[in-house]
XYZ file of C-alpha atoms in Angstrom:
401
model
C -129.516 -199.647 26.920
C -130.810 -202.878 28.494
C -133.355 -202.710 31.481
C -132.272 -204.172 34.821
C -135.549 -204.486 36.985
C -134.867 -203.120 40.384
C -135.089 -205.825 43.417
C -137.276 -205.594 46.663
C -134.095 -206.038 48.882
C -131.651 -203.138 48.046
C -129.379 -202.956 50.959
C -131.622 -204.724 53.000
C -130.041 -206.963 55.633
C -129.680 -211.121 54.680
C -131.685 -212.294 57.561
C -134.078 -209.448 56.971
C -136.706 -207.834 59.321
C -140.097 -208.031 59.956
C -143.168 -206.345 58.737
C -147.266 -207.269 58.959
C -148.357 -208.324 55.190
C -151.158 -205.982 55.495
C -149.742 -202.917 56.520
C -148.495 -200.154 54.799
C -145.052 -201.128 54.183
C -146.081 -204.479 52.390
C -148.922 -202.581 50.320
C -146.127 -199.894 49.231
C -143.681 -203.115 48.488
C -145.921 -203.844 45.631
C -145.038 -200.711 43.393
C -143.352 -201.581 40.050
C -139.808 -199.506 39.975
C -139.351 -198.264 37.200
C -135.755 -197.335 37.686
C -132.346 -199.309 36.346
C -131.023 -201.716 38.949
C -127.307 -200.739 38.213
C -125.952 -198.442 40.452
C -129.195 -197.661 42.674
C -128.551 -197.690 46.564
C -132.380 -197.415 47.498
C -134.827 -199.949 47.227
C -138.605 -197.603 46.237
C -140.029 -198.844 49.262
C -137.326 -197.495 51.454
C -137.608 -193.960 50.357
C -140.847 -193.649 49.999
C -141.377 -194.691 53.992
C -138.135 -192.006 54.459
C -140.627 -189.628 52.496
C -143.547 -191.060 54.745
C -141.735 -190.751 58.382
C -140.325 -187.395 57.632
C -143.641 -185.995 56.261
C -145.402 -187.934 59.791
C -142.987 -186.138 62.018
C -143.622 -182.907 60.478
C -141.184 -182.385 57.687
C -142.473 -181.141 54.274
C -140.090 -179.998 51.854
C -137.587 -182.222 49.922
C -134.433 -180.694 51.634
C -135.976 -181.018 55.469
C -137.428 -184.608 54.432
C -133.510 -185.345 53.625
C -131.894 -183.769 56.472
C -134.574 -184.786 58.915
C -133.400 -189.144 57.366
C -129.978 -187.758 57.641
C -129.845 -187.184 60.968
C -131.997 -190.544 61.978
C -130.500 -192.615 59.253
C -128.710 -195.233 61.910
C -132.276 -195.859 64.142
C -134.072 -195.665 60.675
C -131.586 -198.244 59.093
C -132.336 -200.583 62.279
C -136.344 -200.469 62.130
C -136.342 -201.532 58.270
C -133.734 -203.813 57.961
C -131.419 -201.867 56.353
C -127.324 -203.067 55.637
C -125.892 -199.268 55.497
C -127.134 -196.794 57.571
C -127.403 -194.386 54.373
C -129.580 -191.095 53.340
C -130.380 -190.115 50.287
C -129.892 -186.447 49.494
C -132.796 -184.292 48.292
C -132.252 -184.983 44.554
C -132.575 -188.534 45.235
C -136.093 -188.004 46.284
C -137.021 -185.935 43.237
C -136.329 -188.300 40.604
C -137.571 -191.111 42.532
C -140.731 -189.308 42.633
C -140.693 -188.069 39.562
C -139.381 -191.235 37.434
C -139.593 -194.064 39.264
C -143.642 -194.031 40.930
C -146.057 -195.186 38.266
C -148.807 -192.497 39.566
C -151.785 -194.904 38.814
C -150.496 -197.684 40.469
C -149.668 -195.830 43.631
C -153.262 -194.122 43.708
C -154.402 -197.963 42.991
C -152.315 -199.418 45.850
C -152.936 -196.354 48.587
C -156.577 -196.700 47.746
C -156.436 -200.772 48.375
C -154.728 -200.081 51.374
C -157.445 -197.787 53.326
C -160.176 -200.108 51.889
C -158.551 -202.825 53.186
C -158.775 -201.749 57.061
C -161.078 -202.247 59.771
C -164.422 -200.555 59.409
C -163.639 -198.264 56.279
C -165.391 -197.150 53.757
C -168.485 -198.075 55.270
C -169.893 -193.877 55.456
C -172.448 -193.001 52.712
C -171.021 -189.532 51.607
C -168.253 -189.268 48.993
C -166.958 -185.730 47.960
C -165.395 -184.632 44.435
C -163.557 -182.083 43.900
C -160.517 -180.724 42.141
C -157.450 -178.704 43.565
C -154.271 -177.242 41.345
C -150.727 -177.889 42.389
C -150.224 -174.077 42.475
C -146.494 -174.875 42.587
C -146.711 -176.388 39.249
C -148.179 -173.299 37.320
C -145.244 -171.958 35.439
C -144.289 -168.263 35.214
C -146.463 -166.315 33.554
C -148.966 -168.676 32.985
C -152.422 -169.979 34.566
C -152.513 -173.723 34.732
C -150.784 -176.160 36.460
C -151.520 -180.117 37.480
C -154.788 -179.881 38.492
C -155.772 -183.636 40.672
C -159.207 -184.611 40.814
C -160.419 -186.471 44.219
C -163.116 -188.672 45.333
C -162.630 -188.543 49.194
C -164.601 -189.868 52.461
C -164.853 -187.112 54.727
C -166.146 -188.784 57.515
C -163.765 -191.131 57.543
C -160.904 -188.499 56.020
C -158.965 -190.765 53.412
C -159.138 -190.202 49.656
C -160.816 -192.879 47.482
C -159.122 -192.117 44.223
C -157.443 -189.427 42.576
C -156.966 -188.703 39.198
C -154.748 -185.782 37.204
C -157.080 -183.844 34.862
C -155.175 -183.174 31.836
C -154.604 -180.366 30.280
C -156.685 -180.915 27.212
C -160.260 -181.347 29.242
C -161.988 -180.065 32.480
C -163.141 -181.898 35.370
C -166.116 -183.610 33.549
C -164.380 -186.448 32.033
C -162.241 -186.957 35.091
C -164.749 -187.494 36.984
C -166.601 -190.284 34.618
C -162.980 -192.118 34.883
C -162.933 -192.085 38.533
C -166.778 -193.241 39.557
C -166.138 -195.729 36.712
C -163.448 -197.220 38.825
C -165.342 -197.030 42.171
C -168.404 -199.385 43.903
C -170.992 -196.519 44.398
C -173.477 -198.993 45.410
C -175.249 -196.684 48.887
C -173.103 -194.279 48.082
C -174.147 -190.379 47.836
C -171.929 -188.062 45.690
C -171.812 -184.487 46.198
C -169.704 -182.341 44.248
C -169.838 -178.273 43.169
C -172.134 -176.490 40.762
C -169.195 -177.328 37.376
C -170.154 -180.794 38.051
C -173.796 -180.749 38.061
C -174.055 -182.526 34.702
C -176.660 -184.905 33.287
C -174.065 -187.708 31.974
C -172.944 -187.790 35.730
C -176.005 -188.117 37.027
C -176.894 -190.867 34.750
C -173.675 -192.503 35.598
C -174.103 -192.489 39.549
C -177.535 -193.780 39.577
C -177.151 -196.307 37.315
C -174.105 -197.892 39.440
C -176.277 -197.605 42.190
C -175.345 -194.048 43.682
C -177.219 -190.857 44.373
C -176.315 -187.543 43.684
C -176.726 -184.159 45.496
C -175.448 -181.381 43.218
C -175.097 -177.462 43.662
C -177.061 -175.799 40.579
C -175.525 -172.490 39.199
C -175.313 -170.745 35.856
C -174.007 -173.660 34.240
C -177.276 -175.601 33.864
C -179.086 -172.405 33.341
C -182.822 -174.129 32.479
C -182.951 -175.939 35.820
C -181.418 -173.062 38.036
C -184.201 -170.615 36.696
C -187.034 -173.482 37.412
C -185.497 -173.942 40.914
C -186.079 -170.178 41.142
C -189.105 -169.655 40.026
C -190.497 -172.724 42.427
C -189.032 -170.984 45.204
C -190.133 -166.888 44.607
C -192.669 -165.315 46.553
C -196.075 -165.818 44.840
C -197.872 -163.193 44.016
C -202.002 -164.020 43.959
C -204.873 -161.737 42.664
C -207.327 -160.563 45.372
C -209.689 -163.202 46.615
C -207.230 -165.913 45.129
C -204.580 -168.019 47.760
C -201.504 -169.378 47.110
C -201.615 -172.778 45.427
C -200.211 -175.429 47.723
C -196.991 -176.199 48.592
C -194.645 -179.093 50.195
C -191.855 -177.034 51.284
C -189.979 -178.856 53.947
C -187.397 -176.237 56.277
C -184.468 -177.110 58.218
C -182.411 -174.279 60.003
C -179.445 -174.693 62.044
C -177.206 -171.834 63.496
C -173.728 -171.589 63.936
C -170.845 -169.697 66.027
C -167.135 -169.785 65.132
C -164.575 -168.382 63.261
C -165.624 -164.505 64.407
C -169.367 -164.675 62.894
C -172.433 -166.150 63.711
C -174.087 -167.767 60.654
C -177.693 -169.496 60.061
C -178.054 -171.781 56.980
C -181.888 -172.484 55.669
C -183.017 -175.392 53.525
C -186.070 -175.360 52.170
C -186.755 -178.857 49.561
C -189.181 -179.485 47.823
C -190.945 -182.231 45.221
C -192.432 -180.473 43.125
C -190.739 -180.070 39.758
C -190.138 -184.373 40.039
C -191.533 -184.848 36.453
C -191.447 -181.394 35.717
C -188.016 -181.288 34.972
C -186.105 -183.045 32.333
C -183.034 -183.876 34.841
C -182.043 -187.198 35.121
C -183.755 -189.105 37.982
C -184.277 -185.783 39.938
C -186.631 -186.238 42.817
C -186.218 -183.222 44.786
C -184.679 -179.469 44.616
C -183.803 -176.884 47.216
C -182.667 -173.801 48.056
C -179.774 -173.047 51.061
C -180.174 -169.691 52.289
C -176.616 -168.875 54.163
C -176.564 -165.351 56.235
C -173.622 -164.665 58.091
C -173.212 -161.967 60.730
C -169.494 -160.913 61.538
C -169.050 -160.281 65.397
C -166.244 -157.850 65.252
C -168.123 -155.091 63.504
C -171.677 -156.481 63.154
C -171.443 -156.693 59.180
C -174.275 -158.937 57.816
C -173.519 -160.981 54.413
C -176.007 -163.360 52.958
C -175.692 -165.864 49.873
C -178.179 -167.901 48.005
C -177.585 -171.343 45.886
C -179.441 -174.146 44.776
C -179.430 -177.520 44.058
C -180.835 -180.551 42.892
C -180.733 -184.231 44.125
C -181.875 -188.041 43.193
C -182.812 -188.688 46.860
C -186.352 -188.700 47.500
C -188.291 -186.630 50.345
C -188.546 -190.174 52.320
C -184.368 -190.565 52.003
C -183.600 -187.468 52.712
C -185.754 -184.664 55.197
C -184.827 -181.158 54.418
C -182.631 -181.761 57.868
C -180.850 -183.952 55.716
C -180.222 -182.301 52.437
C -179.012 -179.418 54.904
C -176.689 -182.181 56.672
C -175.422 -183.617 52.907
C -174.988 -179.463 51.298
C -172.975 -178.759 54.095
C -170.487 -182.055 54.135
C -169.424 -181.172 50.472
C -167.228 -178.869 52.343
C -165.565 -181.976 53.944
C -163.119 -181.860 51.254
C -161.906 -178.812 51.272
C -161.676 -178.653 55.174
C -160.906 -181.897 55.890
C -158.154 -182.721 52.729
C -157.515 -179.421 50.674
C -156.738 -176.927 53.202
C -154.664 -179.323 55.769
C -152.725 -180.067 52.387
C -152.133 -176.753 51.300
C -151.752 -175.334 55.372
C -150.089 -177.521 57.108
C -148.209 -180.017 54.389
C -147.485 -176.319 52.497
C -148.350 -178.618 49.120
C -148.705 -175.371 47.263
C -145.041 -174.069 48.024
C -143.707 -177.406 46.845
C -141.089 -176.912 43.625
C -141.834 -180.378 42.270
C -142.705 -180.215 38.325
C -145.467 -182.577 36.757
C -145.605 -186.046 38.219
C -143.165 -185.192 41.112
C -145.776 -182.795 42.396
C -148.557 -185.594 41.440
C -146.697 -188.303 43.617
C -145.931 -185.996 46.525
C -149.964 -185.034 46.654
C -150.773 -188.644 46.193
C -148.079 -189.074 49.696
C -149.925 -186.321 51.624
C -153.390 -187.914 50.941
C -151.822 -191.280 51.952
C -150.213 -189.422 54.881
C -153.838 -187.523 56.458
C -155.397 -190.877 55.712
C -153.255 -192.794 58.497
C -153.297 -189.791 61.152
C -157.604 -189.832 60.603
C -157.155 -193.541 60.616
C -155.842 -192.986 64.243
C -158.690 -190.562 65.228
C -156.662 -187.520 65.061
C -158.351 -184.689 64.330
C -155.494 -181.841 64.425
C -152.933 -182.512 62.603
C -150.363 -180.451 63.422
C -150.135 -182.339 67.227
C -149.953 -185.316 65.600
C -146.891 -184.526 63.678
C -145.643 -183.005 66.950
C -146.069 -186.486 68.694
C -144.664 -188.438 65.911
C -141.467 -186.516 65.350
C -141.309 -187.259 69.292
C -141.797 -191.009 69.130
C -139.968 -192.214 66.001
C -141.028 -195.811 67.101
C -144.181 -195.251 66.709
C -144.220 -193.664 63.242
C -142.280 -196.923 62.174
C -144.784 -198.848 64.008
C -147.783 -197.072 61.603
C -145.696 -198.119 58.649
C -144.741 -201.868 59.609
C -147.767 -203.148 61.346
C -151.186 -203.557 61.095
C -153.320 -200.528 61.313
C -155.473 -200.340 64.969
C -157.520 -197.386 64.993
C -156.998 -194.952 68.182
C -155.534 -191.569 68.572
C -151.933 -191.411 69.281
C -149.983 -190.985 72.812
């Protein structure tokens, strides 16, 4: 069967409409189709800014996303130009997500987007960390797609993502994705199954630093961390041999418990250890006290980073340790909470392409200064112009209404 390459203007009006070349809409214009021409009633573009609205206004299943168009499809045909005010039904969606999106080449052109806007990806701290499509794990088994993301969590939009495959772990992910990004005064943190010395290597030598989480996995530096850190014990007459501990404490209330974090770096094992351009350990001592009943919990981890004591004062370390949770605050949880990405049905790349849609979709609501999410949805699926507007013009940074 011959190939017909899909064009831009499926049932798009002869004198056309207008759109900003560098907003959204053109950047999503770019995508290869990989669909057959014959017979096809949606341009790509046009259903993935359907998917896009819908998902702005609050919609996040396939079936809402299609009755939510449905029911706008004659103002939504009149913002983009449209000839037929026409809705695709739910299935519609699902093979367009699932056959027609080259995954890479979305991630490429979301990523191009966000970099492309006004005072972006100018913050220091970049966050990896993996997350698995629970919705994708099939019955009676353990693994699903499991998506690998370098994210800015200051500025709340998602560098790069890449799909670990089932054949490796999040190592070699990782290497693919800071291979593919400028980490030139960048700082990556990441968890404890990432704290590995080709890694290291790799971020400093692109110009990076690192600040890792040490656990049993690089057993050898965790007990040296440990034993710099223990009480000393010193025979009468005899004091303790010098130190350059540097402490930073900060307290906390929320969530039902109060909670104090202590960071105590140090210099010492520079040269000691055979770590890749380690300058400086620490230890982050995390007690939390619950309100409601007074039950006290405390927890103990390590780490190790390339910053040196004059980068980065114990204040700082403290500052970096606790930003890693950025991602899981910040992209993970508002994913899986309020875009419900775990209860998604969507098999393999489907469920790939949907994630790569809710990254794309947090990044222009943070892009507006919104910090809760769920009133911005509220205000979009209020004020359908100005959902269209976020798609068709140029990005301005401010909070909605």
């Amino acid at each position: 069967m011959k190939y017909t390459p899909v064009p831009f203007d499926v049932n798009l009006r002869p004198e056309g409409f207008l759109v900003d070349v560098d907003s959204l809409f053109a950047a999503l214009a770019k995508l290869q189709d990989r669909r057959d021409a014959r017979g096809l009633r949606y341009a790509l573009v046009t259903v993935l800014v359907f998917i896009i609205l819908a998902k702005l206004a609050g919609e996040d299943h396939l079936r809402g996303i299609a009755q939510w168009v449905q029911l706008r499809k004659e103002a939504l045909a009149e913002a983009l130009g449209l000839a037929k005010p026409q809705a695709p039904h739910a299935t519609t969606y699902s093979r367009v997500l699932r056959w027609a999106v080259d995954i890479e080449e979305l991630e490429q052109v979301v990523s191009q987007f966000f970099a492309a806007q006004p005072q972006t990806g100018q913050s220091v701290v970049v966050n990896l960390d993996g997350k698995t499509l629970r919705g994708t794990i099939p019955a009676g088994q353990t693994k699903g797609v499991h998506l690998l993301a370098a994210y800015l969590p200051q500025e709340g939009w998602v560098l790069l993502q890449v799909e670990v495959g089932s054949w490796e772990n999040e190592i070699p992910a990782a290497m693919r994705i800071l291979q593919q990004l400028d980490l030139r005064g960048k700082i990556v943190t990441g968890d404890a199954l990432l704290t590995q010395r080709e890694l290291s290597t790799q971020i400093v030598e692109a110009g990076g630093e690192y600040v890792w989480r040490v656990k049993g996995n690089q057993a050898r530096l965790k007990e040296d961390i440990e034993v710099l850190f223990a009480p000393e014990s010193c025979m009468p007459g005899f004091s303790p041999s010098h130190k350059d501990f540097r402490t930073a404490i900060t307290r906390d209330k929320g969530h039902g418990r109060l909670e104090r974090r202590t960071l105590t770096a140090s210099s010492l094992l520079k040269g000691y250890v055979s770590w890749p351009y380690a300058e400086q350990v620490f230890r982050l001592e995390r007690r939390f006290r619950r309100i409601g009943d007074g039950k006290l919990m405390e927890e103990t981890t390590y780490g190790v980073t390339s910053l040196t004591a004059t980068e980065a004062s114990s204040e700082r370390l403290l500052h970096l340790a606790r930003a890693h949770w950025g991602i899981e605050n910040g992209l993970h949880y508002r994913r899986d909470e309020t875009f419900r990405e775990d209860r998604c049905r969507l098999k393999g790349q489907g469920a790939q392409a949907m994630a790569a849609i809710n990254n794309l979709v947090l990044g222009l609501l943070r892009n507006r200064s919104t910090e809760y999410i769920p009133d911005a949805r509220r205000y979009y699926a209020a004020h359908l112009e100005e959902a269209v507007a976020l798609v068709l013009r140029s990005p301005a940074p401010g909070a909605p209404g």
